[in-house]
XYZ file of C-alpha atoms in Angstrom:
705
model
C -105.124 10.030 42.291
C -105.490 12.291 39.367
C -105.853 10.722 35.992
C -102.775 12.314 34.471
C -100.691 10.924 37.308
C -101.967 7.434 36.656
C -101.213 7.807 32.946
C -97.651 8.962 33.718
C -97.060 6.104 36.114
C -98.347 3.519 33.677
C -96.178 4.996 30.921
C -93.060 4.764 33.099
C -93.937 1.251 34.108
C -94.412 0.353 30.444
C -91.003 1.715 29.520
C -89.378 -0.047 32.439
C -91.164 -3.245 31.525
C -90.026 -2.949 27.916
C -86.460 -2.360 29.058
C -86.728 -5.292 31.402
C -87.999 -7.470 28.597
C -85.163 -6.295 26.309
C -82.592 -6.921 29.015
C -84.126 -10.295 29.732
C -84.107 -11.172 26.062
C -80.493 -10.048 25.684
C -79.468 -11.937 28.768
C -81.260 -15.114 27.834
C -81.088 -14.904 24.057
C -79.629 -17.792 22.104
C -76.964 -15.848 20.167
C -76.227 -18.841 17.980
C -79.238 -17.773 15.946
C -77.294 -14.630 14.988
C -74.193 -16.493 13.735
C -75.115 -16.386 10.006
C -75.878 -12.667 10.178
C -72.652 -11.848 12.076
C -70.547 -14.030 9.748
C -72.028 -12.360 6.671
C -71.348 -8.854 7.955
C -67.715 -9.675 8.810
C -67.211 -11.323 5.394
C -68.378 -8.150 3.668
C -65.851 -6.092 5.616
C -62.713 -8.247 5.075
C -63.649 -9.732 1.681
C -62.983 -13.239 2.933
C -65.493 -15.981 3.767
C -66.023 -16.052 7.547
C -67.849 -18.778 9.452
C -68.558 -19.143 13.169
C -68.905 -22.883 13.601
C -69.058 -22.996 17.394
C -71.157 -21.243 20.012
C -71.633 -17.483 19.935
C -72.334 -15.870 23.289
C -72.595 -12.339 24.702
C -72.089 -11.313 28.303
C -72.682 -7.825 29.667
C -70.071 -6.162 31.822
C -69.963 -3.032 33.908
C -68.094 -0.246 32.078
C -64.546 0.459 33.164
C -63.609 3.771 34.687
C -61.793 4.929 31.548
C -64.947 4.597 29.435
C -66.007 7.724 27.553
C -69.678 6.642 27.528
C -72.365 6.792 30.198
C -71.696 4.697 33.266
C -75.067 3.018 33.033
C -74.403 1.621 29.525
C -73.010 -1.940 29.818
C -70.162 -3.338 27.701
C -70.792 -6.473 25.637
C -68.208 -9.258 25.891
C -68.519 -11.469 22.834
C -67.224 -15.037 22.884
C -67.020 -16.856 19.550
C -65.855 -20.454 19.238
C -64.454 -22.237 16.187
C -64.059 -19.171 13.979
C -62.782 -19.849 10.444
C -61.587 -17.261 7.894
C -61.226 -18.540 4.336
C -58.493 -17.867 1.777
C -58.832 -15.943 -1.501
C -59.886 -17.860 -4.586
C -56.329 -18.280 -5.956
C -55.098 -20.130 -2.846
C -54.980 -23.905 -2.587
C -58.283 -25.544 -1.804
C -58.604 -26.971 1.670
C -56.445 -24.276 3.264
C -57.897 -21.574 5.469
C -56.363 -18.191 6.204
C -57.141 -18.315 9.939
C -58.763 -20.572 12.501
C -59.313 -19.899 16.205
C -60.767 -22.169 18.844
C -61.908 -19.159 20.857
C -62.087 -15.396 20.463
C -63.102 -13.228 23.414
C -63.629 -9.537 22.614
C -64.837 -6.823 25.001
C -66.354 -3.783 23.250
C -66.434 -0.286 24.720
C -70.030 0.581 23.845
C -69.582 4.192 24.951
C -66.935 4.779 22.267
C -69.435 3.890 19.550
C -71.060 7.307 20.051
C -67.741 8.846 18.882
C -67.422 6.609 15.783
C -64.655 4.585 17.441
C -64.805 0.797 17.391
C -62.735 0.133 20.484
C -61.853 -3.329 21.687
C -60.999 -2.955 25.335
C -59.483 -6.431 25.234
C -59.036 -9.246 22.743
C -57.980 -12.739 23.692
C -57.106 -15.313 21.019
C -56.749 -18.930 22.058
C -55.495 -21.974 20.155
C -55.391 -20.256 16.776
C -53.534 -20.667 13.496
C -52.874 -18.074 10.779
C -51.600 -18.706 7.250
C -49.751 -15.897 5.448
C -49.038 -16.903 1.855
C -47.371 -15.443 -1.236
C -47.682 -17.376 -4.481
C -45.164 -17.542 -7.342
C -46.883 -14.611 -9.044
C -46.384 -12.392 -5.999
C -50.038 -12.298 -4.855
C -50.539 -12.288 -1.072
C -53.510 -13.422 0.992
C -53.195 -10.826 3.759
C -54.420 -7.903 1.608
C -58.079 -7.691 2.618
C -59.294 -4.879 0.313
C -60.729 -5.910 -3.028
C -59.668 -2.719 -4.839
C -57.138 0.004 -4.319
C -59.947 2.601 -4.440
C -61.418 1.131 -1.268
C -58.137 1.512 0.585
C -57.827 5.123 -0.564
C -61.298 6.097 0.702
C -60.975 7.234 4.332
C -63.374 5.558 6.753
C -65.544 7.555 9.122
C -64.800 4.991 11.781
C -61.533 4.287 13.577
C -60.357 1.057 15.174
C -58.627 0.899 18.553
C -57.263 -2.243 20.227
C -56.168 -1.636 23.815
C -55.183 -5.093 25.058
C -54.208 -8.306 23.264
C -53.319 -11.671 24.750
C -52.376 -14.850 22.899
C -52.396 -18.463 23.973
C -51.000 -21.108 21.613
C -51.219 -18.986 18.479
C -49.436 -20.363 15.423
C -48.532 -18.436 12.282
C -47.401 -20.215 9.120
C -45.572 -18.256 6.425
C -45.324 -19.658 2.887
C -43.436 -17.615 0.294
C -43.077 -19.426 -3.025
C -40.846 -16.686 -4.456
C -38.225 -17.299 -1.747
C -38.794 -21.027 -1.215
C -39.736 -20.265 2.387
C -42.123 -22.299 4.545
C -42.031 -22.008 8.336
C -44.400 -21.953 11.291
C -44.096 -19.813 14.415
C -45.925 -20.336 17.699
C -46.633 -17.318 19.921
C -47.518 -17.105 23.594
C -48.029 -13.982 25.658
C -45.701 -13.502 28.615
C -47.884 -13.525 31.723
C -46.121 -10.639 33.467
C -44.082 -8.482 31.047
C -41.033 -6.941 32.723
C -39.322 -3.609 32.416
C -37.402 -4.869 29.355
C -40.584 -4.565 27.296
C -40.829 -8.190 26.162
C -44.442 -9.276 25.771
C -44.327 -12.317 23.475
C -42.427 -15.591 23.365
C -42.046 -17.386 20.047
C -40.694 -20.571 18.523
C -40.195 -21.188 14.808
C -39.690 -24.286 12.680
C -39.722 -24.922 8.942
C -37.604 -24.966 5.797
C -35.826 -22.392 3.690
C -34.479 -23.462 0.288
C -34.160 -27.115 1.278
C -32.457 -26.141 4.546
C -34.021 -26.747 7.937
C -35.080 -23.598 9.797
C -35.471 -23.406 13.588
C -35.536 -20.564 16.077
C -36.830 -19.217 19.345
C -36.871 -15.953 21.235
C -39.042 -13.166 22.534
C -40.159 -9.746 21.413
C -42.231 -6.781 22.429
C -45.962 -7.120 22.684
C -48.073 -6.744 19.577
C -49.653 -3.545 20.859
C -46.246 -1.895 21.228
C -46.073 -1.896 17.430
C -48.562 0.985 17.424
C -45.929 3.423 18.696
C -43.616 3.728 15.695
C -41.178 6.049 17.461
C -40.611 3.659 20.362
C -37.981 0.921 19.800
C -39.481 -2.550 19.584
C -37.404 -5.015 21.669
C -36.301 -8.242 20.019
C -34.189 -11.176 21.162
C -33.718 -14.547 19.536
C -31.645 -17.124 17.729
C -32.455 -18.585 14.318
C -30.688 -21.437 12.519
C -31.008 -21.909 8.762
C -29.151 -25.009 7.666
C -25.633 -24.601 9.043
C -26.002 -20.848 9.545
C -26.912 -19.509 12.988
C -28.018 -15.923 13.571
C -28.428 -14.512 17.065
C -29.539 -10.997 17.929
C -30.576 -8.900 20.895
C -31.620 -5.283 20.659
C -34.385 -3.179 19.205
C -36.120 -2.369 15.947
C -37.795 0.931 15.113
C -41.085 0.620 13.214
C -40.861 -3.130 12.517
C -43.689 -2.822 9.985
C -41.398 -0.855 7.649
C -38.040 -1.566 9.371
C -36.912 2.048 9.768
C -33.932 1.402 12.061
C -32.091 -1.438 13.754
C -29.740 -1.586 16.734
C -28.872 -5.115 17.840
C -26.015 -7.206 19.100
C -25.536 -9.643 16.232
C -23.782 -12.994 16.191
C -23.243 -15.001 13.014
C -21.848 -18.496 12.566
C -21.875 -20.940 9.682
C -19.998 -23.135 7.243
C -19.552 -20.430 4.580
C -20.405 -16.746 4.250
C -21.838 -17.387 0.780
C -24.947 -18.810 2.492
C -25.721 -15.310 3.821
C -26.658 -13.947 0.376
C -30.363 -14.897 0.524
C -30.563 -13.939 4.211
C -28.806 -10.558 4.190
C -28.951 -9.615 0.520
C -25.158 -9.115 0.524
C -23.037 -11.094 -1.949
C -20.198 -12.785 -0.061
C -17.685 -15.396 -1.303
C -17.288 -19.019 -0.297
C -15.288 -19.147 2.946
C -14.235 -21.671 5.590
C -16.420 -22.016 8.706
C -16.756 -18.700 10.511
C -18.200 -17.025 13.574
C -18.447 -13.336 14.414
C -20.036 -11.043 16.980
C -20.574 -7.293 16.949
C -23.055 -4.454 17.070
C -25.235 -4.044 13.991
C -26.712 -0.583 13.479
C -28.923 0.151 10.494
C -30.505 3.362 9.296
C -32.964 2.398 6.613
C -34.149 5.062 4.217
C -35.298 3.522 0.959
C -32.429 3.485 -1.523
C -29.954 5.052 0.934
C -29.777 2.386 3.639
C -26.645 2.259 5.802
C -25.698 -0.908 7.697
C -22.815 -0.596 10.183
C -21.229 -3.668 11.793
C -19.362 -2.021 14.621
C -16.403 -3.353 16.624
C -16.948 -6.921 15.498
C -14.678 -9.806 16.417
C -14.647 -13.177 14.787
C -12.906 -16.215 13.399
C -12.759 -17.538 9.842
C -11.278 -20.999 9.871
C -8.381 -20.465 12.257
C -7.922 -16.823 11.295
C -9.083 -13.954 13.469
C -10.698 -10.730 12.244
C -11.851 -7.583 14.006
C -12.888 -4.090 12.997
C -15.801 -2.019 11.732
C -17.531 -2.264 8.345
C -20.239 -0.131 6.752
C -22.501 -1.254 3.916
C -24.096 1.622 1.995
C -27.025 0.713 -0.206
C -26.845 3.063 -3.177
C -27.012 3.205 -6.945
C -25.591 2.009 -9.265
C -23.753 -0.292 -6.797
C -23.617 -0.628 -3.025
C -20.445 0.438 -1.204
C -18.530 -1.421 1.521
C -16.155 0.661 3.658
C -14.270 0.150 6.896
C -11.162 -0.989 8.700
C -10.268 -4.619 9.400
C -7.403 -5.952 11.515
C -6.023 -9.396 12.252
C -3.402 -10.963 14.472
C -3.161 -14.191 12.488
C -4.489 -15.074 9.048
C -4.006 -18.321 7.189
C -3.911 -17.990 3.423
C -6.151 -21.046 3.079
C -8.766 -19.109 5.091
C -8.196 -15.780 3.341
C -7.920 -17.266 -0.159
C -11.641 -17.355 -1.025
C -11.992 -13.675 -0.104
C -9.330 -12.649 -2.626
C -10.184 -15.230 -5.301
C -7.560 -17.873 -4.471
C -8.470 -21.551 -4.373
C -7.783 -23.721 -1.352
C -7.866 -27.477 -1.119
C -11.033 -27.500 0.965
C -12.898 -25.094 -1.273
C -11.837 -26.935 -4.437
C -13.748 -30.008 -3.306
C -16.782 -27.931 -2.382
C -16.944 -26.097 -5.709
C -15.812 -28.861 -8.024
C -17.884 -29.142 -11.177
C -17.628 -31.107 -14.377
C -16.887 -27.894 -16.264
C -13.930 -26.927 -14.025
C -10.948 -25.516 -15.867
C -7.974 -27.819 -16.382
C -4.480 -26.386 -16.639
C -2.862 -27.326 -19.992
C -0.195 -29.954 -19.466
C 2.427 -27.947 -21.382
C 1.814 -24.684 -19.499
C 3.623 -23.633 -16.322
C 2.018 -20.207 -15.824
C -1.574 -20.302 -14.486
C -3.939 -20.225 -17.480
C -7.226 -20.352 -15.569
C -9.407 -17.327 -16.449
C -9.707 -14.800 -13.649
C -13.299 -14.372 -12.470
C -14.236 -10.703 -12.099
C -18.017 -11.139 -11.927
C -18.041 -10.451 -8.182
C -16.301 -7.111 -8.831
C -19.521 -5.862 -10.430
C -21.669 -6.570 -7.363
C -20.403 -3.756 -5.149
C -17.744 -1.092 -4.638
C -15.380 -1.162 -1.669
C -12.915 1.003 0.234
C -11.379 -1.037 3.056
C -8.173 -0.622 5.052
C -6.533 -3.833 6.287
C -3.731 -4.360 8.802
C -2.436 -7.786 9.805
C 0.339 -8.994 12.044
C 0.981 -12.314 10.284
C -0.290 -14.379 7.345
C 0.536 -18.098 7.235
C 0.862 -19.702 3.783
C 0.859 -23.484 4.218
C 4.335 -24.635 3.164
C 5.534 -21.184 2.064
C 7.144 -18.452 4.126
C 4.757 -16.399 6.276
C 4.031 -12.717 5.695
C 4.052 -10.183 8.504
C 3.236 -6.526 9.152
C 0.672 -6.430 6.351
C -0.758 -3.072 5.314
C -3.290 -2.924 2.492
C -5.761 -0.403 1.143
C -8.324 -2.174 -1.023
C -10.431 -0.017 -3.339
C -12.982 -1.515 -5.744
C -14.802 0.958 -7.973
C -16.776 0.094 -11.096
C -14.945 -3.255 -11.491
C -11.519 -1.629 -11.045
C -9.640 -3.225 -8.150
C -6.639 -1.431 -6.688
C -4.370 -2.338 -3.805
C -2.367 0.789 -3.027
C -0.419 -0.083 -1.052
C -0.072 -3.792 -0.495
C 2.958 -3.914 1.793
C 4.206 -6.730 3.982
C 7.274 -8.257 5.544
C 8.660 -11.345 3.845
C 11.761 -13.503 4.360
C 13.225 -11.035 6.823
C 12.754 -8.109 4.433
C 9.938 -6.064 2.961
C 7.810 -6.088 -0.179
C 6.114 -2.828 -1.190
C 3.514 -3.353 -3.910
C 1.007 -1.306 -5.867
C -1.508 -3.215 -7.978
C -4.370 -2.046 -10.199
C -6.642 -4.524 -12.017
C -9.226 -3.109 -14.419
C -11.957 -5.710 -14.847
C -14.463 -3.609 -16.780
C -13.703 -5.536 -19.976
C -13.331 -9.255 -20.522
C -9.564 -8.799 -20.784
C -8.244 -7.492 -17.486
C -5.785 -4.612 -17.607
C -3.103 -4.889 -14.937
C -0.563 -2.372 -13.641
C 1.913 -3.740 -11.096
C 4.930 -2.322 -9.288
C 6.986 -4.247 -6.731
C 9.885 -3.141 -4.563
C 11.717 -5.874 -2.647
C 14.255 -4.927 0.009
C 16.542 -6.961 2.286
C 15.005 -10.373 1.555
C 17.188 -12.930 3.346
C 18.412 -15.650 0.992
C 18.698 -18.034 3.920
C 14.935 -17.781 4.425
C 14.073 -17.836 0.721
C 15.792 -21.169 -0.006
C 14.181 -24.217 1.622
C 16.698 -26.211 3.626
C 19.265 -23.409 3.749
C 19.043 -23.297 7.536
C 20.587 -26.775 7.678
C 23.647 -25.708 5.678
C 26.853 -24.455 7.245
C 27.122 -21.416 4.998
C 26.579 -17.675 4.898
C 23.722 -16.090 2.999
C 23.164 -12.566 1.786
C 20.163 -10.506 0.778
C 18.004 -9.979 -2.289
C 16.848 -6.601 -3.609
C 14.546 -6.089 -6.554
C 12.249 -3.775 -8.484
C 9.549 -4.667 -10.991
C 7.169 -2.581 -13.065
C 4.813 -4.372 -15.421
C 1.683 -3.579 -17.397
C -0.367 -6.105 -19.295
C -3.814 -7.331 -20.196
C -5.481 -10.701 -20.507
C -8.054 -13.074 -19.075
C -5.560 -15.092 -17.013
C -2.253 -14.616 -15.258
C -0.512 -16.351 -18.159
C -2.042 -13.892 -20.660
C -1.271 -10.888 -18.458
C 2.400 -11.841 -18.410
C 2.365 -12.996 -22.032
C 1.794 -9.483 -23.412
C 3.218 -7.413 -20.568
C 5.570 -4.450 -20.852
C 7.965 -3.035 -18.297
C 11.177 -4.016 -16.565
C 12.532 -6.353 -13.901
C 15.669 -5.762 -11.852
C 17.220 -7.767 -9.037
C 20.467 -7.933 -7.088
C 21.533 -10.716 -4.706
C 24.746 -10.460 -2.710
C 26.982 -12.605 -0.533
C 25.106 -15.856 -0.893
C 25.996 -19.515 -0.970
C 24.404 -21.597 -3.696
C 24.460 -25.280 -4.489
C 22.675 -27.865 -6.560
C 20.780 -28.934 -3.435
C 19.422 -25.436 -2.784
C 18.374 -24.753 -6.374
C 16.670 -28.130 -6.664
C 14.816 -27.603 -3.376
C 13.684 -24.155 -4.539
C 12.296 -25.585 -7.785
C 14.684 -23.547 -9.970
C 15.190 -26.253 -12.582
C 17.029 -24.202 -15.210
C 19.357 -22.618 -12.668
C 19.982 -26.049 -11.187
C 20.990 -27.509 -14.555
C 23.263 -24.546 -15.324
C 24.821 -24.893 -11.881
C 25.664 -28.530 -12.520
C 27.133 -27.766 -15.959
C 29.422 -25.034 -14.626
C 30.263 -25.914 -11.032
C 29.273 -29.548 -10.699
C 27.943 -30.540 -7.285
C 30.112 -28.110 -5.362
C 28.799 -25.541 -2.921
C 29.657 -22.158 -4.446
C 30.085 -18.819 -2.694
C 28.305 -16.132 -4.699
C 29.774 -12.638 -4.388
C 26.992 -10.999 -6.352
C 24.175 -11.695 -8.775
C 22.756 -8.779 -10.777
C 20.008 -8.899 -13.395
C 18.159 -6.298 -15.443
C 15.429 -7.286 -17.913
C 13.441 -5.149 -20.317
C 9.982 -6.595 -20.994
C 8.207 -5.835 -24.263
C 5.096 -7.636 -25.518
C 5.724 -10.457 -23.086
C 9.365 -10.978 -24.093
C 12.031 -10.497 -21.421
C 15.376 -9.358 -22.861
C 18.515 -9.220 -20.787
C 20.136 -5.858 -20.366
C 22.347 -7.245 -17.597
C 22.613 -10.687 -16.054
C 25.853 -11.475 -14.263
C 26.849 -13.922 -11.546
C 30.220 -13.533 -9.850
C 31.783 -16.119 -7.537
C 35.245 -16.521 -6.026
C 36.374 -18.441 -9.110
C 34.216 -17.313 -12.007
C 32.137 -14.642 -13.684
C 29.049 -15.854 -15.545
C 27.217 -13.572 -17.994
C 23.816 -14.461 -19.405
C 22.286 -12.951 -22.512
C 19.143 -13.674 -24.470
C 15.430 -13.592 -24.029
C 12.538 -15.327 -22.294
C 9.200 -15.462 -24.105
C 6.466 -15.398 -21.444
C 3.656 -15.889 -23.959
C 5.165 -19.056 -25.439
C 6.936 -19.961 -22.175
C 10.186 -20.507 -24.059
C 13.820 -19.865 -23.145
C 16.571 -18.645 -25.469
C 19.574 -17.798 -23.309
C 23.329 -17.937 -23.790
C 25.471 -18.447 -20.683
C 29.116 -17.334 -20.897
C 31.306 -18.415 -17.972
C 34.774 -16.870 -17.467
C 37.531 -18.195 -15.204
C 38.937 -15.992 -12.480
C 41.397 -18.732 -11.483
C 43.220 -21.449 -13.392
C 41.805 -24.345 -11.405
C 38.406 -24.491 -13.107
C 38.679 -25.898 -16.600
C 35.002 -26.649 -17.245
C 34.178 -22.996 -17.894
C 35.858 -22.626 -21.277
C 32.743 -23.392 -23.331
C 29.582 -21.257 -23.423
C 26.247 -22.850 -22.530
C 22.703 -22.457 -23.767
C 19.323 -22.664 -22.043
C 16.457 -23.347 -24.417
C 13.198 -25.220 -24.438
C 10.049 -24.457 -22.480
C 9.390 -23.680 -18.838
C 8.002 -27.189 -18.448
C 10.788 -28.891 -20.401
C 13.958 -26.781 -20.344
C 17.101 -27.841 -22.195
C 20.553 -26.807 -20.954
C 23.709 -27.803 -22.816
C 27.097 -26.777 -24.212
C 27.204 -24.584 -27.318
C 29.031 -26.090 -30.288
C 30.105 -24.858 -33.696
C 30.291 -21.280 -35.030
C 28.174 -19.749 -32.270
C 30.440 -21.157 -29.562
C 33.518 -19.831 -31.357
C 31.948 -16.438 -31.855
C 30.832 -16.080 -28.248
C 34.171 -17.411 -27.047
C 35.987 -14.774 -29.105
C 33.846 -12.050 -27.647
C 34.623 -13.220 -24.120
C 38.321 -13.466 -24.889
C 38.357 -9.942 -26.298
C 36.432 -8.660 -23.303
C 34.076 -6.577 -25.414
C 30.790 -7.742 -23.882
C 29.140 -4.509 -22.744
C 27.606 -4.493 -19.254
C 25.497 -1.359 -18.632
C 25.201 -1.684 -14.831
C 24.220 1.970 -14.427
C 20.549 1.002 -14.635
C 20.765 -1.075 -11.465
C 23.200 1.042 -9.446
C 20.429 1.891 -6.935
C 20.147 -1.822 -6.163
C 23.908 -2.356 -6.153
C 24.301 0.479 -3.666
C 21.512 -0.278 -1.228
C 22.527 2.298 1.339
C 23.960 -0.133 3.890
C 27.206 0.363 5.731
C 28.463 -3.061 4.729
C 29.772 -3.954 1.295
C 27.299 -5.846 -0.839
C 29.930 -7.805 -2.694
C 28.851 -6.098 -5.924
C 31.436 -3.317 -5.873
C 33.063 -4.559 -9.072
C 29.669 -4.352 -10.810
C 29.019 -0.844 -9.587
C 32.338 0.343 -10.993
C 31.744 -1.236 -14.393
C 31.145 1.420 -17.062
C 31.352 -0.428 -20.306
C 33.761 -3.160 -21.376
C 34.629 -5.883 -18.916
C 38.266 -5.839 -19.951
C 40.792 -4.884 -22.682
C 41.788 -7.135 -25.544
C 45.280 -7.665 -26.832
C 45.991 -5.727 -30.060
C 46.812 -8.890 -31.952
C 43.367 -10.311 -31.234
C 41.325 -7.193 -31.890
C 41.044 -7.784 -35.626
C 39.793 -11.329 -35.105
C 36.992 -10.070 -32.873
C 36.099 -7.006 -34.931
C 32.805 -8.389 -36.192
C 31.751 -9.560 -32.751
C 32.774 -6.235 -31.225
C 30.624 -4.261 -33.691
C 27.642 -6.541 -33.041
C 27.882 -6.107 -29.298
C 28.245 -2.334 -29.600
C 24.926 -2.266 -31.457
C 23.369 -4.347 -28.705
C 24.775 -1.963 -26.126
C 23.096 1.003 -27.863
C 19.765 -0.857 -27.877
C 20.064 -1.644 -24.171
C 20.988 1.935 -23.340
C 17.946 3.182 -25.240
C 15.770 0.684 -23.378
C 16.991 2.011 -20.052
C 14.856 5.112 -20.547
C 15.426 8.822 -19.956
C 18.385 9.599 -17.683
C 19.071 12.284 -15.105
C 22.139 14.554 -14.828
C 24.183 11.797 -13.209
C 23.477 9.432 -16.081
C 21.046 7.177 -14.161
C 17.544 6.314 -15.380
C 14.950 8.655 -13.925
C 12.483 5.860 -13.315
C 14.769 4.101 -10.824
C 14.785 5.361 -7.251
C 17.821 4.532 -5.065
């Protein structure tokens, strides 16, 4: 054999022997000796102390078909036991960021030639991870020491192709949100077509409330495809609030979009503020279900709760709402409908107190109504008006109001813009008739500015008076108009400096002491007793017209006509001081009633009214005026209410035909009443001026028939 052949053979044998020795060493090597070196290198990469406390072993596998490297190059499968990753220096001592009983990683060695660190598979078993944010906002999951490091692109890329979890627990502690919960994950053995790859269970606390939940989601690796929806299904309970959802999330890392079937239930919607970031009022227990669609784009997020149905207390709600996140305030829009609403359920949404909510919100600093005040003096809270804007349409079939009459056929358009709340319109059926309202409340300043208009039509007196149904009597209808403007911090202040007018006409009714007492009309009840005693009286017509200036109501017209008498009322009502100053002048239409010869007065406060018989010069003066028939009654201002457009007579025909004096005085008595006549003529001019600008027919332009 030639020498060069022998040299070549020995060289090949040497190489093969060296390879055999290397393979033998790798196969039989005690890899535990390499644990310090491996731990140190990993620590340098993630800037966290890493320690492999258990065995470290390497097995060599045949490359898979999809490998980009040579088929003869084996893949190492590394098994590390008892791996511990430490926390940053600011974290509590004794806590670790991650611990795993076993990590099994298979590396595609062929991909290393292309600067790709590819894990063909990674299995994590019996592991725990702690994700923590301290009160200063620092987090332990940021692994780079400096921002410059994160900006420098790496020449290597990382690729994880398969991940499986067995008994993996993740604990989240967020001191800024008072959140502390733990979630356990397990891989689903055979993921189905629905895309679910993980099962999870959660338990912990959120702001002193117990937190529990369970569900399933897409596999961790499906998070890599940001364009593909990530499936999610689960139910979470936080205290008394339960949230259930089923649907998908786009790019969960940044939450780009959401499309889920959402169910909510809880004791009060106010508890949703920390969960949803939406300020909602205290409410009765509720539950709702609908489709939640979100398009999230920084400061222009849009959340749409579509075709939801739910209950609040015993009230039902359904509709579609959109929440637009924008500056300077978010906007809530939509349409809401209801078949049945109870005012005690609806009250918290519109700022009204209910008995249940009063107990829940009671504080030592709660406002107490002054004992001498009848009008509500509690300051109106407009702070919630600054939280968001709103444009919501509402339609309801019926609203129940505890002991009061129900409302029906409700139509409302609620607009809230820059602390200005408007309800245009706020229309509903009431007492067999209708109430058409327009209300604007400007809450930009501490003193609210209010602008209110009300139009009442065909309100049935039989339904308005409690107990009237039990009486064998006929009852007519009530018509009214009101226009008021005012400002203040409470309802009492708003009325106390208001300006405008009030007009009302009631026809063909039966009144009695029993009815007035049941209705809580104390002054009217006392006047009734003084004039008619305890008798049941048939009322042909009642007409009233008040001018309101700086919170003082002055009578332009106030007349009650019955079968036997005509009663005129004149004077003023001070809403700011809640005081009465009225003169009541009854006139006989028949000779059988003798108690009507003396005028009456109504004075005192709303809380403590005083009704009695006038005596002395004032009684004589008023009596002379009545006898002379020179009391002017400008009914033109309320003709639209006297003539309500019905085919039947209202019983107020004598009022509608009145054009000035109520009668003619005898010549012999005219001189005696000259002074009174002149005084009343001056009052008539003032009332006519107050009626406002008139049209060609002589009627005020601001009154619509």
